[in-house]
């Protein structure tokens, strides 16, 4: 089934349905008080699809879009699905040179940079009422990975991948047509585009639609919404705002977080302020969402929860893989290794990179590159990225283990631990600390809790850690910045 048809089958339209059944029901609630209805969305998707077909777009052709977040971007996305084409969203921050690379790689038939302008002449085209039939394996979208090492790769996600994940999340997080989703995420990434948007569309529910995270608009939006999704930075920014009170959070039935690790201190502070536990989940461009904490049941800070139904998750070479390190920071033992996954939402490979694809799959499992473990309850704990592993004097150092110790020290807001070239040790452990303190004292405090080879040899204090649009700390930039730190 075409993913668009699945989503549209849930739009409010049946006047006899028991719940909200008004096609004019809002889909997007705008900050200025206006709204766009589901009827508008459906009509726009049919018109966009009609224009694409008229422009010669065939099923499987790519349609790329690079633009600031808007309702029109969503119309282009849904119209592209409906026409059977493959949607390629590009980060609005990409430079011309970066865009040139993506266009050369994806070879889109159509590239939209101003969706409002592009949609102006839609009434001139015949709308495509019937979506182009697609099978589960047909491509729906190419998502370029953030590419912190080497060339950015296009993850090929099919109609079946996206439908399976959307249905699983919709069920796991208990979405209904009575929900209102606060949407302040970017929509060139799986989080805002597939996770958040699909949950709302499958519910035929409205979204408080914000162009970006801005404190005042988010606080006002919380009064109208029932679910919020965000990256960890959204939650730290809310907590830093005295206007974010328990009463403000009361209308929200669940706060969902992911795309980067949520600090246990943020989880705890959030619970103290609001009485609510953030629901953390774990995902990636190559598989959308993989694990989630439970909606009903214990949400544990620091754990990303359980694999979604249908997802098989194993560590290293097998379920009982031997420990490859001592990054074990969860309450009970179990092997730590690289997380591998298999299931209906796992992508089929990287666009035009069959060799790279083959390297990253083993026995049908995708090797995520994330290091983690499962505890005896089956919960998953992530301890970092395999490529962030530091090897110092022949010993493996897992940055997360060191960061957890540093983050507890007075004066530290957040830390990022990296390895940089060291004349004696190969790599030397460096802590980049957001906050203030004394370098020698902090090294001594770390040494009191960690084996000497794990403790940082240098601590650098900064005001802010570099982050990408999804709130992930860009360790590649830190490694570059400090690569000469240990030179004589
Ligand atoms: P992307 O493909 O840009 O979505 O990045 C995916 C990566 O983000 C994953 O492989 C993880 O390293 C990281 N990530 C996503 N969610 C979490 C989480 N809840 N905790 C820790 N890391 C996460």
Short mmCIF file of C-alpha atoms and ligand atoms in Angstrom, two decimals:
data_model
loop_
_atom_site.label_atom_id
_atom_site.label_comp_id
_atom_site.label_asym_id
_atom_site.label_seq_id
_atom_site.Cartn_x
_atom_site.Cartn_y
_atom_site.Cartn_z
CA UNK A 1 0.00 0.00 0.00
CA UNK A 2 1.14 3.53 -0.74
CA UNK A 3 2.06 5.10 2.63
CA UNK A 4 0.05 8.15 1.66
CA UNK A 5 -3.10 6.05 1.35
CA UNK A 6 -2.51 4.58 4.79
CA UNK A 7 -2.13 8.04 6.34
CA UNK A 8 -5.07 9.50 4.43
CA UNK A 9 -7.28 6.59 5.48
CA UNK A 10 -7.02 8.02 9.03
CA UNK A 11 -7.83 11.62 8.16
CA UNK A 12 -11.12 12.78 9.68
CA UNK A 13 -13.70 12.37 6.98
CA UNK A 14 -16.39 9.88 7.91
CA UNK A 15 -19.40 11.88 9.10
CA UNK A 16 -20.73 8.75 10.80
CA UNK A 17 -17.64 8.04 12.84
CA UNK A 18 -18.12 8.37 16.61
CA UNK A 19 -15.25 10.74 17.27
CA UNK A 20 -14.31 13.93 15.49
CA UNK A 21 -15.56 13.44 11.94
CA UNK A 22 -15.24 16.78 10.29
CA UNK A 23 -12.95 16.94 7.26
CA UNK A 24 -12.55 20.60 8.12
CA UNK A 25 -10.95 19.58 11.42
CA UNK A 26 -7.62 21.34 11.82
CA UNK A 27 -4.42 19.55 10.97
CA UNK A 28 -2.02 22.43 11.61
CA UNK A 29 -2.70 24.99 14.36
CA UNK A 30 -0.58 28.03 13.56
CA UNK A 31 0.99 30.33 16.17
CA UNK A 32 -1.00 33.29 14.80
CA UNK A 33 -4.26 31.55 15.67
CA UNK A 34 -4.99 30.39 12.11
CA UNK A 35 -5.15 26.79 10.96
CA UNK A 36 -4.98 24.48 7.96
CA UNK A 37 -7.56 21.70 7.79
CA UNK A 38 -7.18 18.03 6.91
CA UNK A 39 -9.35 18.74 3.86
CA UNK A 40 -6.81 21.34 2.73
CA UNK A 41 -3.97 18.87 3.22
CA UNK A 42 -5.68 16.15 1.23
CA UNK A 43 -6.55 18.49 -1.63
CA UNK A 44 -3.04 19.96 -1.68
CA UNK A 45 -1.42 16.51 -1.74
CA UNK A 46 -3.58 15.52 -4.73
CA UNK A 47 -2.68 18.73 -6.55
CA UNK A 48 1.04 18.42 -5.82
CA UNK A 49 0.93 14.82 -7.07
CA UNK A 50 -0.92 16.00 -10.19
CA UNK A 51 1.71 18.63 -10.91
CA UNK A 52 4.56 16.17 -10.38
CA UNK A 53 2.99 13.69 -12.81
CA UNK A 54 2.47 16.51 -15.33
CA UNK A 55 6.15 17.43 -14.98
CA UNK A 56 7.03 13.89 -16.00
CA UNK A 57 7.85 12.46 -12.58
CA UNK A 58 7.58 8.67 -12.74
CA UNK A 59 7.21 6.27 -9.82
CA UNK A 60 10.64 5.87 -8.21
CA UNK A 61 11.91 9.27 -9.41
CA UNK A 62 13.30 11.50 -6.68
CA UNK A 63 11.79 14.81 -5.58
CA UNK A 64 14.16 16.86 -3.42
CA UNK A 65 13.22 19.76 -1.17
CA UNK A 66 15.37 22.24 0.73
CA UNK A 67 13.37 24.94 2.46
CA UNK A 68 12.54 26.36 5.85
CA UNK A 69 9.87 24.43 7.74
CA UNK A 70 6.34 25.14 6.51
CA UNK A 71 2.97 23.50 5.92
CA UNK A 72 3.75 23.63 2.20
CA UNK A 73 6.78 21.36 2.72
CA UNK A 74 4.39 18.75 4.12
CA UNK A 75 2.11 19.18 1.09
CA UNK A 76 5.10 18.50 -1.19
CA UNK A 77 6.09 15.49 0.92
CA UNK A 78 2.63 13.92 0.83
CA UNK A 79 2.12 14.75 -2.86
CA UNK A 80 5.44 13.09 -3.65
CA UNK A 81 4.37 9.91 -1.84
CA UNK A 82 1.02 9.99 -3.60
CA UNK A 83 2.71 10.27 -7.00
CA UNK A 84 4.82 7.22 -6.14
CA UNK A 85 8.02 9.29 -6.16
CA UNK A 86 10.81 9.31 -3.56
CA UNK A 87 11.05 12.25 -1.16
CA UNK A 88 14.53 13.65 -0.45
CA UNK A 89 14.46 16.32 2.29
CA UNK A 90 17.65 18.34 2.68
CA UNK A 91 18.74 20.18 5.81
CA UNK A 92 17.91 23.86 5.32
CA UNK A 93 21.35 24.75 6.69
CA UNK A 94 23.27 22.96 3.91
CA UNK A 95 25.53 25.17 1.82
CA UNK A 96 25.45 25.29 -1.98
CA UNK A 97 28.45 22.95 -2.19
CA UNK A 98 26.73 20.41 0.07
CA UNK A 99 23.48 20.68 -1.86
CA UNK A 100 25.39 20.13 -5.10
CA UNK A 101 26.69 16.84 -3.73
CA UNK A 102 23.20 15.64 -2.71
CA UNK A 103 21.65 16.63 -6.03
CA UNK A 104 24.44 14.85 -7.90
CA UNK A 105 23.93 11.74 -5.79
CA UNK A 106 20.12 11.59 -5.66
CA UNK A 107 19.55 12.96 -9.18
CA UNK A 108 16.08 14.30 -8.42
CA UNK A 109 13.70 15.01 -11.29
CA UNK A 110 12.34 17.98 -9.34
CA UNK A 111 14.08 20.16 -6.75
CA UNK A 112 11.85 22.47 -4.71
CA UNK A 113 13.42 25.38 -2.80
CA UNK A 114 10.38 27.63 -2.35
CA UNK A 115 7.36 25.39 -1.83
CA UNK A 116 4.88 28.26 -1.47
CA UNK A 117 5.96 29.67 -4.83
CA UNK A 118 6.10 26.18 -6.38
CA UNK A 119 2.50 25.54 -5.29
CA UNK A 120 1.09 28.81 -6.64
CA UNK A 121 0.16 27.35 -10.02
CA UNK A 122 -1.29 24.09 -8.65
CA UNK A 123 -4.87 24.92 -9.74
CA UNK A 124 -3.57 24.83 -13.34
CA UNK A 125 -2.87 21.12 -13.01
CA UNK A 126 -5.27 18.26 -12.78
CA UNK A 127 -5.24 16.80 -9.27
CA UNK A 128 -4.23 13.16 -8.93
CA UNK A 129 -7.15 11.67 -7.02
CA UNK A 130 -5.89 8.08 -6.90
CA UNK A 131 -2.47 7.53 -5.38
CA UNK A 132 0.05 5.52 -7.43
CA UNK A 133 0.07 1.92 -6.19
CA UNK A 134 3.25 1.01 -4.32
CA UNK A 135 4.41 -2.19 -2.70
CA UNK A 136 6.06 -2.44 0.71
CA UNK A 137 9.53 -2.60 -0.81
CA UNK A 138 9.17 0.44 -3.06
CA UNK A 139 11.19 3.44 -1.94
CA UNK A 140 9.36 6.27 -0.23
CA UNK A 141 12.24 8.44 0.92
CA UNK A 142 15.99 8.92 0.87
CA UNK A 143 17.30 10.38 4.11
CA UNK A 144 20.86 11.62 4.04
CA UNK A 145 22.69 10.77 7.25
CA UNK A 146 24.36 13.65 9.04
CA UNK A 147 27.71 12.27 7.86
CA UNK A 148 29.96 13.07 10.79
CA UNK A 149 32.49 10.66 9.31
CA UNK A 150 33.09 10.52 5.59
CA UNK A 151 30.52 11.05 2.90
CA UNK A 152 26.90 11.47 3.83
CA UNK A 153 24.91 8.41 2.77
CA UNK A 154 21.31 8.24 1.55
CA UNK A 155 19.35 5.78 3.70
CA UNK A 156 16.69 4.13 1.52
CA UNK A 157 13.39 3.87 3.39
CA UNK A 158 10.46 2.09 1.78
CA UNK A 159 6.71 2.55 2.07
CA UNK A 160 6.68 -0.65 4.14
CA UNK A 161 9.47 0.57 6.47
CA UNK A 162 7.72 3.85 7.22
CA UNK A 163 4.24 2.37 7.53
CA UNK A 164 5.40 -0.34 9.94
CA UNK A 165 7.17 2.15 12.17
CA UNK A 166 4.35 4.70 12.13
CA UNK A 167 1.79 2.05 13.12
CA UNK A 168 4.02 0.68 15.88
CA UNK A 169 4.63 4.14 17.38
CA UNK A 170 1.01 5.15 17.10
CA UNK A 171 0.09 2.11 19.16
CA UNK A 172 3.04 2.25 21.60
CA UNK A 173 2.44 5.87 22.50
CA UNK A 174 -1.34 5.58 22.66
CA UNK A 175 -2.22 8.22 20.08
CA UNK A 176 -5.90 8.99 19.44
CA UNK A 177 -7.83 11.62 17.55
CA UNK A 178 -8.18 13.51 20.84
CA UNK A 179 -4.45 14.24 20.91
CA UNK A 180 -2.82 17.49 19.92
CA UNK A 181 0.88 17.20 19.10
CA UNK A 182 3.27 20.05 19.79
CA UNK A 183 5.53 20.03 16.71
CA UNK A 184 8.58 22.30 16.97
CA UNK A 185 11.11 19.94 15.33
CA UNK A 186 12.75 20.41 11.95
CA UNK A 187 11.20 18.35 9.15
CA UNK A 188 14.27 17.43 7.10
CA UNK A 189 15.10 14.68 9.61
CA UNK A 190 13.30 11.44 10.54
CA UNK A 191 12.33 12.74 13.99
CA UNK A 192 10.14 15.65 12.86
CA UNK A 193 9.14 14.17 9.50
CA UNK A 194 8.37 10.53 10.18
CA UNK A 195 8.13 10.07 13.94
CA UNK A 196 6.17 13.18 14.91
CA UNK A 197 4.20 13.92 11.75
CA UNK A 198 3.13 10.33 11.07
CA UNK A 199 1.82 9.85 14.62
CA UNK A 200 -0.39 12.92 14.26
CA UNK A 201 -1.58 12.09 10.73
CA UNK A 202 -2.38 8.49 11.64
CA UNK A 203 -4.55 9.87 14.44
CA UNK A 204 -6.21 12.50 12.29
CA UNK A 205 -5.15 14.79 15.12
CA UNK A 206 -4.09 18.45 15.05
CA UNK A 207 -0.57 19.70 15.58
CA UNK A 208 0.50 22.94 17.23
CA UNK A 209 2.81 23.74 14.32
CA UNK A 210 5.81 25.87 15.25
CA UNK A 211 8.51 26.88 12.76
CA UNK A 212 11.18 26.13 15.37
CA UNK A 213 11.73 25.88 19.10
CA UNK A 214 11.15 29.33 20.60
CA UNK A 215 10.51 29.51 24.35
CA UNK A 216 7.44 31.75 24.32
CA UNK A 217 5.67 29.88 21.52
CA UNK A 218 6.42 26.49 23.02
CA UNK A 219 5.17 27.55 26.46
CA UNK A 220 1.96 28.88 24.90
CA UNK A 221 1.66 25.72 22.78
CA UNK A 222 1.86 23.48 25.85
CA UNK A 223 -1.54 24.77 26.97
CA UNK A 224 -3.12 23.57 23.71
CA UNK A 225 -1.23 20.28 23.26
CA UNK A 226 -1.42 16.81 24.81
CA UNK A 227 1.86 15.34 23.52
CA UNK A 228 5.23 16.98 23.04
CA UNK A 229 8.14 15.49 21.10
CA UNK A 230 11.60 16.96 21.25
CA UNK A 231 15.34 16.54 21.32
CA UNK A 232 17.11 16.80 24.71
CA UNK A 233 17.97 20.48 24.12
CA UNK A 234 14.24 21.29 24.02
CA UNK A 235 13.89 19.91 27.51
CA UNK A 236 16.97 21.63 28.94
CA UNK A 237 15.73 24.90 27.45
CA UNK A 238 12.30 24.42 29.00
CA UNK A 239 13.88 23.69 32.38
CA UNK A 240 16.03 26.81 32.13
CA UNK A 241 12.85 28.88 31.77
CA UNK A 242 11.14 29.78 35.06
CA UNK A 243 7.85 30.08 33.13
CA UNK A 244 7.92 26.32 32.63
CA UNK A 245 5.99 25.21 35.70
CA UNK A 246 4.14 22.11 36.78
CA UNK A 247 0.86 23.77 35.80
CA UNK A 248 2.25 24.51 32.34
CA UNK A 249 3.06 20.82 31.82
CA UNK A 250 -0.25 19.56 33.20
CA UNK A 251 -2.10 19.33 29.92
CA UNK A 252 0.59 17.13 28.36
CA UNK A 253 -0.01 13.39 28.75
CA UNK A 254 3.47 12.43 27.55
CA UNK A 255 6.75 14.22 26.83
CA UNK A 256 8.79 12.18 24.34
CA UNK A 257 12.50 12.64 23.77
CA UNK A 258 15.19 11.31 21.45
CA UNK A 259 17.76 11.85 18.67
CA UNK A 260 20.53 12.32 21.23
CA UNK A 261 21.12 11.01 24.76
CA UNK A 262 18.97 12.58 27.47
CA UNK A 263 21.14 13.33 30.50
CA UNK A 264 19.94 11.53 33.64
CA UNK A 265 20.13 14.90 35.42
CA UNK A 266 17.67 16.40 32.91
CA UNK A 267 15.33 13.44 33.37
CA UNK A 268 15.46 13.89 37.16
CA UNK A 269 15.09 17.66 37.12
CA UNK A 270 12.14 17.36 34.74
CA UNK A 271 10.38 14.95 37.05
CA UNK A 272 11.01 17.20 40.01
CA UNK A 273 9.60 20.24 38.19
CA UNK A 274 6.57 18.64 36.53
CA UNK A 275 5.93 15.34 38.29
CA UNK A 276 6.24 13.68 34.86
CA UNK A 277 8.87 11.30 33.54
CA UNK A 278 10.15 12.03 30.05
CA UNK A 279 9.64 9.05 27.75
CA UNK A 280 12.99 8.48 26.02
CA UNK A 281 13.23 6.52 22.80
CA UNK A 282 16.08 5.64 20.46
CA UNK A 283 16.18 5.75 16.71
CA UNK A 284 18.17 6.56 13.62
CA UNK A 285 17.72 7.52 9.97
CA UNK A 286 18.29 3.89 8.94
CA UNK A 287 15.42 2.44 10.97
CA UNK A 288 13.33 5.34 12.32
CA UNK A 289 12.50 4.27 15.90
CA UNK A 290 14.10 1.16 17.36
CA UNK A 291 13.37 1.16 21.10
CA UNK A 292 11.12 3.09 23.44
CA UNK A 293 10.39 3.38 27.12
CA UNK A 294 6.89 2.22 27.95
CA UNK A 295 3.88 4.54 27.97
CA UNK A 296 2.39 2.54 30.84
CA UNK A 297 5.04 1.17 33.11
CA UNK A 298 8.36 2.31 34.41
CA UNK A 299 10.32 4.86 32.41
CA UNK A 300 13.89 4.75 33.58
CA UNK A 301 16.27 7.67 33.11
CA UNK A 302 19.35 6.62 31.14
CA UNK A 303 17.67 3.64 29.46
CA UNK A 304 16.10 3.90 26.01
CA UNK A 305 13.58 1.19 26.87
CA UNK A 306 12.53 -1.90 24.96
CA UNK A 307 12.66 -2.78 21.25
CA UNK A 308 9.42 -1.92 19.48
CA UNK A 309 7.22 -4.89 18.61
CA UNK A 310 8.66 -6.61 15.54
CA UNK A 311 12.20 -5.29 16.11
CA UNK A 312 14.85 -7.90 16.86
CA UNK A 313 17.79 -6.39 18.73
CA UNK A 314 21.01 -8.15 19.58
CA UNK A 315 24.37 -7.10 20.95
CA UNK A 316 27.61 -7.73 19.10
CA UNK A 317 27.68 -11.11 17.41
CA UNK A 318 24.75 -12.60 19.29
CA UNK A 319 22.37 -12.20 22.20
CA UNK A 320 24.98 -13.31 24.72
CA UNK A 321 27.92 -11.49 23.19
CA UNK A 322 30.92 -11.19 25.46
CA UNK A 323 31.57 -7.81 26.99
CA UNK A 324 33.79 -5.69 24.79
CA UNK A 325 34.30 -3.00 27.36
CA UNK A 326 33.37 -1.69 30.72
CA UNK A 327 30.91 0.96 29.65
CA UNK A 328 28.33 -0.78 31.75
CA UNK A 329 26.64 2.00 33.68
CA UNK A 330 23.28 0.32 34.21
CA UNK A 331 22.32 -1.33 37.45
CA UNK A 332 23.02 -4.90 36.42
CA UNK A 333 25.47 -6.80 34.27
CA UNK A 334 25.25 -8.09 30.69
CA UNK A 335 27.42 -7.88 27.62
CA UNK A 336 28.20 -4.53 26.09
CA UNK A 337 28.71 -4.41 22.36
CA UNK A 338 27.51 -2.91 19.13
CA UNK A 339 23.73 -2.92 18.76
CA UNK A 340 22.41 -4.84 15.74
CA UNK A 341 18.82 -4.70 14.56
CA UNK A 342 16.46 -6.47 12.18
CA UNK A 343 12.81 -5.76 11.55
CA UNK A 344 10.15 -4.27 9.31
CA UNK A 345 11.32 -0.68 9.67
CA UNK A 346 15.01 -1.33 9.03
CA UNK A 347 16.09 0.26 5.73
CA UNK A 348 17.23 -1.78 2.75
CA UNK A 349 20.58 -0.05 2.29
CA UNK A 350 22.44 3.08 1.26
CA UNK A 351 21.56 4.67 -2.06
CA UNK A 352 23.98 3.58 -4.77
CA UNK A 353 26.46 2.19 -2.20
CA UNK A 354 26.07 -1.59 -2.37
CA UNK A 355 29.50 -2.22 -0.85
CA UNK A 356 29.00 0.11 2.08
CA UNK A 357 25.58 -1.48 2.60
CA UNK A 358 27.04 -4.99 2.59
CA UNK A 359 29.65 -3.98 5.18
CA UNK A 360 27.01 -2.70 7.57
CA UNK A 361 24.74 -5.74 7.56
CA UNK A 362 25.49 -9.13 9.09
CA UNK A 363 23.13 -12.11 8.93
CA UNK A 364 20.31 -9.75 7.95
CA UNK A 365 20.99 -7.50 10.95
CA UNK A 366 21.99 -3.86 10.50
CA UNK A 367 25.05 -2.91 12.55
CA UNK A 368 23.94 0.38 14.09
CA UNK A 369 27.35 1.57 15.30
CA UNK A 370 25.81 2.37 18.69
CA UNK A 371 27.37 0.60 21.65
CA UNK A 372 25.01 -0.67 24.30
CA UNK A 373 23.68 -3.53 26.33
CA UNK A 374 20.45 -5.10 27.55
CA UNK A 375 19.72 -5.63 31.21
CA UNK A 376 17.96 -8.75 32.50
CA UNK A 377 14.58 -7.01 32.07
CA UNK A 378 15.34 -6.56 28.39
CA UNK A 379 15.81 -2.82 28.62
CA UNK A 380 18.41 -1.29 26.34
CA UNK A 381 21.13 1.04 27.61
CA UNK A 382 23.27 2.99 25.15
CA UNK A 383 26.82 3.83 26.09
CA UNK A 384 28.01 5.67 23.00
CA UNK A 385 29.02 5.33 19.38
CA UNK A 386 31.54 2.65 18.42
CA UNK A 387 33.47 5.20 16.41
CA UNK A 388 33.77 7.44 19.48
CA UNK A 389 35.61 4.67 21.33
CA UNK A 390 38.98 5.92 22.56
CA UNK A 391 41.99 3.62 22.64
CA UNK A 392 44.53 5.06 25.03
CA UNK A 393 47.72 3.15 25.76
CA UNK A 394 46.02 0.04 24.36
CA UNK A 395 43.05 0.30 26.72
CA UNK A 396 39.49 0.89 25.52
CA UNK A 397 37.83 3.94 27.03
CA UNK A 398 34.13 4.44 26.50
CA UNK A 399 33.50 8.21 26.57
CA UNK A 400 30.03 7.82 28.07
CA UNK A 401 31.39 6.18 31.19
CA UNK A 402 33.73 9.11 31.80
CA UNK A 403 31.04 11.67 30.93
CA UNK A 404 28.64 10.20 33.48
CA UNK A 405 31.25 10.70 36.20
CA UNK A 406 32.14 14.25 35.12
CA UNK A 407 28.51 15.31 34.73
CA UNK A 408 27.98 14.68 38.44
CA UNK A 409 30.82 17.02 39.50
CA UNK A 410 29.97 20.51 40.77
CA UNK A 411 30.18 23.22 38.11
CA UNK A 412 29.62 20.79 35.21
CA UNK A 413 26.52 21.27 33.06
CA UNK A 414 27.50 18.68 30.48
CA UNK A 415 30.70 17.07 29.27
CA UNK A 416 31.92 15.56 26.03
CA UNK A 417 34.86 13.17 26.20
CA UNK A 418 36.99 12.62 23.11
CA UNK A 419 40.28 11.03 22.13
CA UNK A 420 42.92 13.05 20.31
CA UNK A 421 46.42 12.09 19.12
CA UNK A 422 48.89 11.65 21.96
CA UNK A 423 52.64 11.02 21.51
CA UNK A 424 52.83 8.27 24.17
CA UNK A 425 49.37 6.78 24.39
CA UNK A 426 48.24 6.90 20.78
CA UNK A 427 45.13 8.70 21.90
CA UNK A 428 44.78 10.84 25.00
CA UNK A 429 41.47 11.29 26.80
CA UNK A 430 40.25 14.90 26.74
CA UNK A 431 37.15 16.20 28.51
CA UNK A 432 35.44 19.22 27.01
CA UNK A 433 33.30 20.56 29.82
CA UNK A 434 30.42 22.97 29.56
CA UNK A 435 30.67 24.82 32.85
CA UNK A 436 33.48 25.98 35.03
CA UNK A 437 36.05 24.63 37.43
CA UNK A 438 39.70 23.94 37.97
CA UNK A 439 41.39 21.58 35.53
CA UNK A 440 43.75 19.85 37.97
CA UNK A 441 41.04 19.47 40.61
CA UNK A 442 38.62 17.98 38.10
CA UNK A 443 41.19 15.47 36.85
CA UNK A 444 41.85 14.47 40.45
CA UNK A 445 38.12 14.04 41.13
CA UNK A 446 37.74 11.90 38.01
CA UNK A 447 40.71 9.77 39.04
CA UNK A 448 39.11 9.11 42.39
CA UNK A 449 36.25 7.33 40.60
CA UNK A 450 37.80 5.93 37.43
CA UNK A 451 40.77 3.77 36.51
CA UNK A 452 43.69 6.09 35.75
CA UNK A 453 43.69 5.26 32.01
CA UNK A 454 40.06 6.38 31.73
CA UNK A 455 40.44 9.69 33.54
CA UNK A 456 40.94 12.73 31.29
CA UNK A 457 44.50 13.90 30.83
CA UNK A 458 43.24 17.37 29.99
CA UNK A 459 40.03 19.23 30.77
CA UNK A 460 38.97 22.17 28.62
CA UNK A 461 36.15 24.45 29.78
CA UNK A 462 33.74 25.93 27.22
CA UNK A 463 30.51 27.96 27.32
CA UNK A 464 28.70 25.78 24.79
CA UNK A 465 29.28 22.40 23.15
CA UNK A 466 28.90 22.38 19.34
CA UNK A 467 25.64 20.65 18.35
CA UNK A 468 23.90 19.82 15.11
CA UNK A 469 20.27 20.71 14.41
CA UNK A 470 19.08 17.60 16.29
CA UNK A 471 20.97 18.53 19.44
CA UNK A 472 23.73 15.95 19.00
CA UNK A 473 27.13 17.01 20.27
CA UNK A 474 29.46 17.14 17.26
CA UNK A 475 32.44 15.25 18.57
CA UNK A 476 34.07 15.30 15.15
CA UNK A 477 34.35 19.08 15.46
CA UNK A 478 35.77 18.78 18.97
CA UNK A 479 38.35 16.23 17.82
CA UNK A 480 39.41 18.66 15.10
CA UNK A 481 39.52 21.62 17.45
CA UNK A 482 41.74 19.85 19.99
CA UNK A 483 43.76 17.57 17.73
CA UNK A 484 47.03 19.33 18.61
CA UNK A 485 46.41 19.54 22.35
CA UNK A 486 49.09 16.99 23.25
CA UNK A 487 51.74 18.26 20.87
CA UNK A 488 54.83 19.40 22.74
P1 LIG B 1 20.27 10.13 13.02
O1 LIG B 1 20.40 9.12 11.98
O2 LIG B 1 20.75 11.49 12.64
O3 LIG B 1 18.87 10.17 13.55
O4 LIG B 1 21.20 9.72 14.24
C1 LIG B 1 21.01 8.48 14.88
C2 LIG B 1 21.88 8.36 16.08
O5 LIG B 1 21.44 9.23 17.13
C3 LIG B 1 21.82 7.00 16.70
O6 LIG B 1 22.61 6.06 15.99
C4 LIG B 1 22.31 7.28 18.11
O7 LIG B 1 23.72 7.35 18.13
C5 LIG B 1 21.75 8.65 18.39
N1 LIG B 1 20.54 8.58 19.21
C6 LIG B 1 19.25 8.69 18.83
N2 LIG B 1 18.42 8.60 19.88
C7 LIG B 1 19.19 8.41 20.97
C8 LIG B 1 18.94 8.24 22.38
N3 LIG B 1 17.72 8.27 22.87
N4 LIG B 1 20.01 8.05 23.18
C9 LIG B 1 21.27 8.04 22.69
N5 LIG B 1 21.57 8.20 21.40
C10 LIG B 1 20.55 8.39 20.55
#
